[in-house]
CSV table of C-alpha atoms in Angstrom, one decimal:
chain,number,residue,atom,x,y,z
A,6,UNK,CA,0.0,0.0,0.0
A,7,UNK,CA,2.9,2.4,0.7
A,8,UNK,CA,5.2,1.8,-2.7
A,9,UNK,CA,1.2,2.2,-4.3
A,10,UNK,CA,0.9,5.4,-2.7
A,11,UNK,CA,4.0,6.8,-3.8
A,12,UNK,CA,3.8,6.0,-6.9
A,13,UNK,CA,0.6,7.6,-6.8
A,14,UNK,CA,1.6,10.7,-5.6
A,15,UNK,CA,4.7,10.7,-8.2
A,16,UNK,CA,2.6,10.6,-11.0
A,17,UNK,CA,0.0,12.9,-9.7
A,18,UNK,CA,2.9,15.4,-8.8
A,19,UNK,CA,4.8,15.2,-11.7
A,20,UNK,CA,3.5,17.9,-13.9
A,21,UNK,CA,5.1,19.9,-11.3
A,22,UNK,CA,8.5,19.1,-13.1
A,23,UNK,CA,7.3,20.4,-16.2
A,24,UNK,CA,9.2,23.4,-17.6
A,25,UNK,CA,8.4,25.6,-20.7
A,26,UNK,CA,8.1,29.0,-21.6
A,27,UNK,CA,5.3,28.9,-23.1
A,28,UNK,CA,3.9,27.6,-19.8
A,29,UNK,CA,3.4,31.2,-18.3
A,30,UNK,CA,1.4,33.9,-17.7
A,31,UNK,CA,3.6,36.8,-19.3
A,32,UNK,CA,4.3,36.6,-22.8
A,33,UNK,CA,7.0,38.2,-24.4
A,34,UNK,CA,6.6,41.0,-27.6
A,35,UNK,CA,6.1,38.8,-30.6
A,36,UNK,CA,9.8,38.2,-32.5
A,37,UNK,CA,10.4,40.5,-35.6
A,38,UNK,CA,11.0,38.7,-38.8
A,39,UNK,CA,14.2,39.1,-41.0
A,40,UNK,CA,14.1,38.0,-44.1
A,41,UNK,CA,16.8,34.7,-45.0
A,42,UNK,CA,17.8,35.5,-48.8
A,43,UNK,CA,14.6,37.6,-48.5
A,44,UNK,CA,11.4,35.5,-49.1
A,45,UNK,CA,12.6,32.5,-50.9
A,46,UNK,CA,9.6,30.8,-51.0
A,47,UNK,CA,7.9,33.5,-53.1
A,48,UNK,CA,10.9,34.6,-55.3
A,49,UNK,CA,14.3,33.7,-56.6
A,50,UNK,CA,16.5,34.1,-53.2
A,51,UNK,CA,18.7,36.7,-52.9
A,52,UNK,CA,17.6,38.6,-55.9
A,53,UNK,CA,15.3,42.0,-55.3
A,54,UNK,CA,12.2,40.7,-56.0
A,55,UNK,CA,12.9,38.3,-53.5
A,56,UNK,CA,13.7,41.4,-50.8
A,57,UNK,CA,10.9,42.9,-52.4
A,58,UNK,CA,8.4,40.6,-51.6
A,59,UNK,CA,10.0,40.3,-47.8
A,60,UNK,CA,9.0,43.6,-47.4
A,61,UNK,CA,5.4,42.7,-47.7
A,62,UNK,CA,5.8,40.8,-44.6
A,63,UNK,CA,7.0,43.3,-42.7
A,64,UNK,CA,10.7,42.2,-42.2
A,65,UNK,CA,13.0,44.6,-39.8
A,66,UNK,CA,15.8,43.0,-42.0
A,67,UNK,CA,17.5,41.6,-45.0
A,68,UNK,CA,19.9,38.5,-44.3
A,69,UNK,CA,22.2,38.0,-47.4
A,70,UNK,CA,25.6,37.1,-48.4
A,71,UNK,CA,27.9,39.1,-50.1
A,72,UNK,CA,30.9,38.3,-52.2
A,73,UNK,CA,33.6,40.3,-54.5
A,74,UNK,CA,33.5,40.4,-58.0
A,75,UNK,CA,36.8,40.9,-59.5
A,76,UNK,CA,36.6,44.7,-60.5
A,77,UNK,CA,36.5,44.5,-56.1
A,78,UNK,CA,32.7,45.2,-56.0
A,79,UNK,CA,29.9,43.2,-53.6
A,80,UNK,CA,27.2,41.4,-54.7
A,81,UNK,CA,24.7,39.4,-53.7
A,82,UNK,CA,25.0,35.3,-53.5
A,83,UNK,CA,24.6,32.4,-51.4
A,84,UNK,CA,27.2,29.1,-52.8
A,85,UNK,CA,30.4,29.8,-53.4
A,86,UNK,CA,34.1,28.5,-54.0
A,87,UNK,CA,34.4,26.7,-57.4
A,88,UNK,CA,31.3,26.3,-59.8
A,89,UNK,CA,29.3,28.9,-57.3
A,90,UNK,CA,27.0,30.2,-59.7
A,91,UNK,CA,26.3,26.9,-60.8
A,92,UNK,CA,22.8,26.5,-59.0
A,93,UNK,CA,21.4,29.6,-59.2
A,94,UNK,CA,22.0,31.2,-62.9
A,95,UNK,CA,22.2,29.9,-66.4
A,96,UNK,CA,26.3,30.3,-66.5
A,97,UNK,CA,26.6,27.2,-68.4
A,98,UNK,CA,24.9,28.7,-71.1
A,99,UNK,CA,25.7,32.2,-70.8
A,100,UNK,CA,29.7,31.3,-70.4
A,101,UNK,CA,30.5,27.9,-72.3
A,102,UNK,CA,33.3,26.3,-70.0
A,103,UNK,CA,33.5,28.7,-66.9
A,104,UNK,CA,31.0,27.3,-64.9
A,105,UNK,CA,33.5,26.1,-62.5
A,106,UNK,CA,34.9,29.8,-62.3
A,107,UNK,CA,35.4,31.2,-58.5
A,108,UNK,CA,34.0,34.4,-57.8
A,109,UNK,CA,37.1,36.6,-58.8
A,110,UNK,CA,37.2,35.6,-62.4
A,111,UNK,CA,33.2,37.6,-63.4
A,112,UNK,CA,33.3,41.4,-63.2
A,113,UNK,CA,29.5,42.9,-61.6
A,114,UNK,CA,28.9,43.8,-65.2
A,115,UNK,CA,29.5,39.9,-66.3
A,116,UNK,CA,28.0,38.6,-63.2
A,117,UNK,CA,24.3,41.2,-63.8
A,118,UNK,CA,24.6,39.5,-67.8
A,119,UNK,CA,23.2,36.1,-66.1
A,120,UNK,CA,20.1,35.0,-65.3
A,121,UNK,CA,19.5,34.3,-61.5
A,122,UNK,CA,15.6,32.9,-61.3
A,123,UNK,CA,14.5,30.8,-64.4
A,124,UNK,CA,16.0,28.0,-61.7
A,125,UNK,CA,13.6,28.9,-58.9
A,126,UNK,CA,10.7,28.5,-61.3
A,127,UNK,CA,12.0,25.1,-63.2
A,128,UNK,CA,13.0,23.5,-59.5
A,129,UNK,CA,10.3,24.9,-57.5
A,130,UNK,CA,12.7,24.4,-54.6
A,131,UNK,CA,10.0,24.7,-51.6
A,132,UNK,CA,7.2,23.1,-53.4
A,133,UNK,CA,5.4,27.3,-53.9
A,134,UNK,CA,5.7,27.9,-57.2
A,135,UNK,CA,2.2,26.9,-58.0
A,136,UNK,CA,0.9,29.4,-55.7
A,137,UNK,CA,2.5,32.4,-57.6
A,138,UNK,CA,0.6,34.2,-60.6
A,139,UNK,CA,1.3,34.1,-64.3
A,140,UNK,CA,2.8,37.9,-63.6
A,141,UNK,CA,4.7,36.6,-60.5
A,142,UNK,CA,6.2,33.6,-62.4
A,143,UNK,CA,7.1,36.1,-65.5
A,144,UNK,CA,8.8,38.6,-62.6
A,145,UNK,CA,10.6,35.5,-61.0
A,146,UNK,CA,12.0,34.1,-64.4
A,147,UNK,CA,13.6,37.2,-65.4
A,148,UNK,CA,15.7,38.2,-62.0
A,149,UNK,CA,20.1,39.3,-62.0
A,150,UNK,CA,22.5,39.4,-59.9
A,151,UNK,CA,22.7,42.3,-57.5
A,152,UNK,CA,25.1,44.3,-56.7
A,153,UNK,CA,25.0,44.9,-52.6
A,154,UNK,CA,24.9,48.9,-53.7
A,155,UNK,CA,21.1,48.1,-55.0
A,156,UNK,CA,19.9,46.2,-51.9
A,157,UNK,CA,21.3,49.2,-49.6
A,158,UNK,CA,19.3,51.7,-52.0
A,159,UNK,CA,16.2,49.6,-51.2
A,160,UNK,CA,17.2,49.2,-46.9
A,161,UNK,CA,17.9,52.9,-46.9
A,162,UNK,CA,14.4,54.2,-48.9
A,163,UNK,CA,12.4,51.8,-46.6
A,164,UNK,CA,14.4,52.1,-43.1
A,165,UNK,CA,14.8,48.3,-43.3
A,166,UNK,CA,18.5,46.8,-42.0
A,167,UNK,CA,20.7,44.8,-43.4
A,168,UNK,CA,22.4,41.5,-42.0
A,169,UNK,CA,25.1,39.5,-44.1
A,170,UNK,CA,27.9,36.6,-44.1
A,171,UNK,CA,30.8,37.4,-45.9
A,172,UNK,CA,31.9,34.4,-47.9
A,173,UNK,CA,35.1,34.6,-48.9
A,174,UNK,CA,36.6,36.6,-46.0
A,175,UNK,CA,39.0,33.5,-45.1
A,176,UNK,CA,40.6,34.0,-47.8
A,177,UNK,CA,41.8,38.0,-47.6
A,178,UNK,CA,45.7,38.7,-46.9
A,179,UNK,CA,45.1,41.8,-45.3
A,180,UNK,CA,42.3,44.1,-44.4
A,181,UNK,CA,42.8,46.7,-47.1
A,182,UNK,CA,42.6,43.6,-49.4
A,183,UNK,CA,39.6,42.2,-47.7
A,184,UNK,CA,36.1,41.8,-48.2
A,185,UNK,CA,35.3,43.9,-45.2
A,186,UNK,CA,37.0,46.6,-46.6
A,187,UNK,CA,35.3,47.2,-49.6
A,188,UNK,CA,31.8,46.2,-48.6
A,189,UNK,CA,32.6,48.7,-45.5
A,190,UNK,CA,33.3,51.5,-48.4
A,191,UNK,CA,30.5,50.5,-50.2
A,192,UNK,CA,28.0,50.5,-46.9
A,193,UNK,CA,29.8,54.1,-46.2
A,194,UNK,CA,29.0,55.7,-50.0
A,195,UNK,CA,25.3,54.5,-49.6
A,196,UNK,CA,24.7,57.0,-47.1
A,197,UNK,CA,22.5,54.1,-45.0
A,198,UNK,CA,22.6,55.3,-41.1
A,199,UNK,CA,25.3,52.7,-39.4
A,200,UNK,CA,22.6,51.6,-36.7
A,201,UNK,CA,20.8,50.3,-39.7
A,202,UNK,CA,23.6,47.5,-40.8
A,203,UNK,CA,24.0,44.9,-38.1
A,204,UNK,CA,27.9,43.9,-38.7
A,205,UNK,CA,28.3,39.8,-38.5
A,206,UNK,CA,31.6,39.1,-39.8
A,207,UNK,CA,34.4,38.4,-37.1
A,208,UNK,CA,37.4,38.0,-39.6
A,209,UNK,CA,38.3,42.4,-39.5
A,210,UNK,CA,35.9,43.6,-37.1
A,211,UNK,CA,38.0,45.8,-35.1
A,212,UNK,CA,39.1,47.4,-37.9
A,213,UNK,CA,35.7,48.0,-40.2
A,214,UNK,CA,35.2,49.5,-36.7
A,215,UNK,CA,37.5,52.2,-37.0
A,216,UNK,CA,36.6,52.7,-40.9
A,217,UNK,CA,32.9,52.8,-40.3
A,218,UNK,CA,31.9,53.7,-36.9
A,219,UNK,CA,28.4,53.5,-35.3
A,220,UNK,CA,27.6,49.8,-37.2
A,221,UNK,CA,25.8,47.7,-34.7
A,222,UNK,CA,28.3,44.5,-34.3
A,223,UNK,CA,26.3,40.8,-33.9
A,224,UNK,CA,27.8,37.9,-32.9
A,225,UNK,CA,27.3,34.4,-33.3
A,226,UNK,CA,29.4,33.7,-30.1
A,227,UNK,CA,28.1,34.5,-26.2
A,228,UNK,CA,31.9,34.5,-25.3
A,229,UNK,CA,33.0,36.9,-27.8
A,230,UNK,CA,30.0,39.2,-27.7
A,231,UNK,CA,30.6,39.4,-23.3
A,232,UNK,CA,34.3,40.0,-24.1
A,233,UNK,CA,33.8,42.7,-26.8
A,234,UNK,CA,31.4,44.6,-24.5
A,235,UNK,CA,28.5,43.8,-27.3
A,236,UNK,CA,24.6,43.1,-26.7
A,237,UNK,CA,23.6,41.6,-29.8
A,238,UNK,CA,23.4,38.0,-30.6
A,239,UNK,CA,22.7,36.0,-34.3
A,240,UNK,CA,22.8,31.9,-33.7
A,241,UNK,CA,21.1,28.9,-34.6
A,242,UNK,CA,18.2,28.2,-33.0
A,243,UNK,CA,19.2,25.1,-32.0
A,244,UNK,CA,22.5,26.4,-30.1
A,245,UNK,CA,20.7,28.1,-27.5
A,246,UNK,CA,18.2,26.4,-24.6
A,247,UNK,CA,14.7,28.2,-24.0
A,248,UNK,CA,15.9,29.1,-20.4
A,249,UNK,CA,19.4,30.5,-22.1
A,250,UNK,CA,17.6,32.6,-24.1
A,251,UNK,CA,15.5,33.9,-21.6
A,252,UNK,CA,18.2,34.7,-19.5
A,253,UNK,CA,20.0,36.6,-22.1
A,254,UNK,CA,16.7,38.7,-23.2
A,255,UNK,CA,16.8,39.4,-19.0
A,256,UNK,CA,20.6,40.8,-19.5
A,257,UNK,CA,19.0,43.2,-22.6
A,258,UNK,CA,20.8,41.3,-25.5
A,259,UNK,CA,19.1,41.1,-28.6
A,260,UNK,CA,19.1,37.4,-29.7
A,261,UNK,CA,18.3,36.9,-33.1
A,262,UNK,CA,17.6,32.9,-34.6
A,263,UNK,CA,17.9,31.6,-37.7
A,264,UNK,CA,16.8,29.6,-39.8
A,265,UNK,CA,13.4,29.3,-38.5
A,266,UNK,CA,10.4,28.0,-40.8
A,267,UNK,CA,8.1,26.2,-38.4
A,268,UNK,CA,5.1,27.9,-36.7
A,269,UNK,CA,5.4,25.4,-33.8
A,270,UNK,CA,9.4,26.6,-33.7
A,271,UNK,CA,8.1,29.9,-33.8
A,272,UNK,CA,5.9,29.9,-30.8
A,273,UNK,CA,8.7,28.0,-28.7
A,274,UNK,CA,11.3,31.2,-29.3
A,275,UNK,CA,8.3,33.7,-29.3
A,276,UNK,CA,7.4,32.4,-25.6
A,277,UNK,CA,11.5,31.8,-24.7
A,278,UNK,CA,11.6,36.0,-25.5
A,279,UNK,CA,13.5,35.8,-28.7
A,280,UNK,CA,14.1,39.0,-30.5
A,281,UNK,CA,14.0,38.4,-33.7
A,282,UNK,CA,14.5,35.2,-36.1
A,283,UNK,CA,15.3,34.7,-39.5
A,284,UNK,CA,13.2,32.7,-42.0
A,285,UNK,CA,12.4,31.8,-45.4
A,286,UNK,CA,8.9,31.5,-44.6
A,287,UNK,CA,8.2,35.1,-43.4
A,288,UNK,CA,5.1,34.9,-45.5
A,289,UNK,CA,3.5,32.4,-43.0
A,290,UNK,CA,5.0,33.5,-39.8
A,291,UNK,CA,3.9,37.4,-40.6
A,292,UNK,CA,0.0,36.1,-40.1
A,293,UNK,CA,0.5,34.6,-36.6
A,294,UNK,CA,-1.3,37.0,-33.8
A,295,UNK,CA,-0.2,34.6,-30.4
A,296,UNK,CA,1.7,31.6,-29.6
A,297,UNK,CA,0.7,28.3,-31.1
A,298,UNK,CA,0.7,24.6,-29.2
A,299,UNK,CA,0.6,22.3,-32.3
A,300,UNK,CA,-0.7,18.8,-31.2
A,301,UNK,CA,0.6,16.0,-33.6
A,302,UNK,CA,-1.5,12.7,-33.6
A,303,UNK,CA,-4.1,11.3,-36.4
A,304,UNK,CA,-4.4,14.6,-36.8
A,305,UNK,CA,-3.2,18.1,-36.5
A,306,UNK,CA,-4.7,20.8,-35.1
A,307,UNK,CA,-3.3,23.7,-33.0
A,308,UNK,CA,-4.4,26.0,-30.1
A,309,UNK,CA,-3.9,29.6,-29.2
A,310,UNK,CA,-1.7,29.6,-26.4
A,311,UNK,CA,-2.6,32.7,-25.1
A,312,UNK,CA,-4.8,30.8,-22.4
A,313,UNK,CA,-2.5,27.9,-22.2
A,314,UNK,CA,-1.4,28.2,-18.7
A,315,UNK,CA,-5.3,28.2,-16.6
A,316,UNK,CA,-6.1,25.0,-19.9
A,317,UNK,CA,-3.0,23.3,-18.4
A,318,UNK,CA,-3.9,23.7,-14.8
A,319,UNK,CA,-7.3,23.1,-15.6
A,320,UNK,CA,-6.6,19.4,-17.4
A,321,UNK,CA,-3.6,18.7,-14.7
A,322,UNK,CA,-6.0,19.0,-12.0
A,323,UNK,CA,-9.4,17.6,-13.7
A,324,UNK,CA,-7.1,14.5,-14.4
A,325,UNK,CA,-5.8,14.0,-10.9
A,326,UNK,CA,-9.6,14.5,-9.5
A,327,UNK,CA,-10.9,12.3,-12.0
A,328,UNK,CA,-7.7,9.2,-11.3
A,329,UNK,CA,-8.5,9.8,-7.8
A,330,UNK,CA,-12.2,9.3,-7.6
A,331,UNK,CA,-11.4,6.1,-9.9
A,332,UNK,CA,-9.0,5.0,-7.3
A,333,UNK,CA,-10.9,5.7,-4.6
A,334,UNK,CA,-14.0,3.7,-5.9
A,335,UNK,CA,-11.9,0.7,-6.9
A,336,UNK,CA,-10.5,0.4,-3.9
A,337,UNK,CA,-14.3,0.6,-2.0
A,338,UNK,CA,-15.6,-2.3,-4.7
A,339,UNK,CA,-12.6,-4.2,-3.8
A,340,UNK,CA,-13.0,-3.4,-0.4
A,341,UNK,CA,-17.1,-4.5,-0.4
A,342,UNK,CA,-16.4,-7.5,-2.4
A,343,UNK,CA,-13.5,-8.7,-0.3
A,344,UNK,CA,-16.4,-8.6,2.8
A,345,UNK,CA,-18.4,-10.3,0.8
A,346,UNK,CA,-16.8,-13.3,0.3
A,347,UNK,CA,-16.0,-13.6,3.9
């Protein structure tokens, strides 16, 4: 009878040991969206209809990566290293044999020559191609390269910022010779406010620093950010607990999290405090008004969680009455039958 009432009281208690944010009574602000290669589910990433269309959903940012051509001037794309345009544009038609080219060997003007979105519509990469009109499919199938001077034109005329990987930064011998050097110049001649670009790469920070001052500096490092005196944090979402984050948010440091699709992944960071995350899927994420608890069974369905906590109590105690009272009465029948027989 004892062991039996332990156990009892174990599994009655347990829901006690629960922990998750979302499990609360104060929600945090909802978690502004930045746009990952701006809205690649709706347009050729990294192109400006792409950053376009991530402007429809409201994004406080544009993620992007930036490389040098070999005239020394940024643009915009994601692969890189040999056959880096391979993916994305029609290079082995527009240049017969130099598809395995690196970077450094296509001036801008050669680079804005090739096409870079009749791939998105022929590979329909997220499976949302079908939802685009005849006009959208036309705009997609007829995108460039951009330069990164044509994206800051578009961040400064809509007061959206700016947050990029540098690809080939590894590579540099020198600051002056480095990818942080000229895509610091060319963030300087655009005449964007500093605050507005939120400065990732590590490799010459210290000196794009003293070039450019005022940039807000991110890191993808708690270590580094404490020691550099900075408050401003990009990682995976997966690097980072929900209590970590919550602690940082309590320390006032912006944590941004990328790449974040799901609307059940959403609601975890949105109830952990999360800043801000990054996404391909701002589109969907744009339309959510509260927290979501997504079920998983025969079915789907999901539930507001504004309410959550009181539901959660509610079911937690109902079931405990309810086992109880079962209990209770088993134990009588046994008890009457047991007399019964004697």
């Amino acid at each position: 009878m004892l062991t039996f009432l332990v156990v009892s009281a174990a599994v009655f208690l347990c829901p006690l040991a629960i922990c998750s944010p979302c499990i609360a009574n104060n929600l945090p602000p909802k978690p502004a969206l930045v746009g990952h290669r701006g809205a690649p589910m709706l347009a050729p990433e990294n192109t400006m209809l792409s950053f376009r269309k991530s402007m429809e959903c409201g994004v406080v940012a544009f993620e992007t990566d930036v490389q040098l051509s070999k005239d020394m001037k940024p643009f915009l794309m994601h692969d890189n290293g040999p056959s880096f345009l391979l993916r994305t544009t029609d290079v082995k038609e527009k240049f017969l044999g130099r598809d395995a080219d690196m970077h450094a060997n296509f001036t801008l003007q050669a680079l804005q020559t090739l096409n870079a979105g009749e791939w998105f519509v022929r590979t329909d990469p997220f499976q949302s191609v079908s939802s685009l009109s005849k006009e959208e499919k036309r705009e997609a199938n007829n995108q460039s390269v951009p330069s990164l001077s044509e994206l800051l034109v578009m961040a400064k005329k809509h007061n959206v910022s700016l947050i990029f990987d540098l690809k080939n930064e590894k590579n540099s011998t020198g600051f002056h010779n480095s990818d942080s050097y000229y895509t610091a110049e060319t963030i300087e001649k655009s005449g964007i406010s500093p605050d507005k670009i939120w400065w990732l790469p590590t490799e010459y920070r210290h000196d794009v620093r003293k070039v450019t001052p005022g940039l807000k500096q991110v890191y993808n490092n708690v270590q580094e950010m404490y020691a550099d005196g900075g408050s401003f944090l990009n990682m995976k979402y997966s690097f980072l607990s929900t209590h970590e984050i919550s602690e940082l948010r309590k320390n006032n440091v912006s944590v941004n999290l990328w790449v974040v699709n799901e609307r059940w992944l959403f609601s975890l960071l949105w109830c952990s405090g999360a800043s801000s995350v990054t996404t391909n899927a701002c589109h969907i994420l744009k339309s959510i008004c509260s927290p979501f608890l997504i079920h998983v069974g025969l079915s789907e369905y999901v539930t507001p969680l504004e309410s959550f906590p009181n539901m959660y109590m509610g079911i937690w105690v109902s079931a405990d009455v309810i086992s109880l009272l079962l209990m209770f009465g088993l134990f009588l029948w046994q008890n009457l039958e047991h007399k019964c027989t004697t």
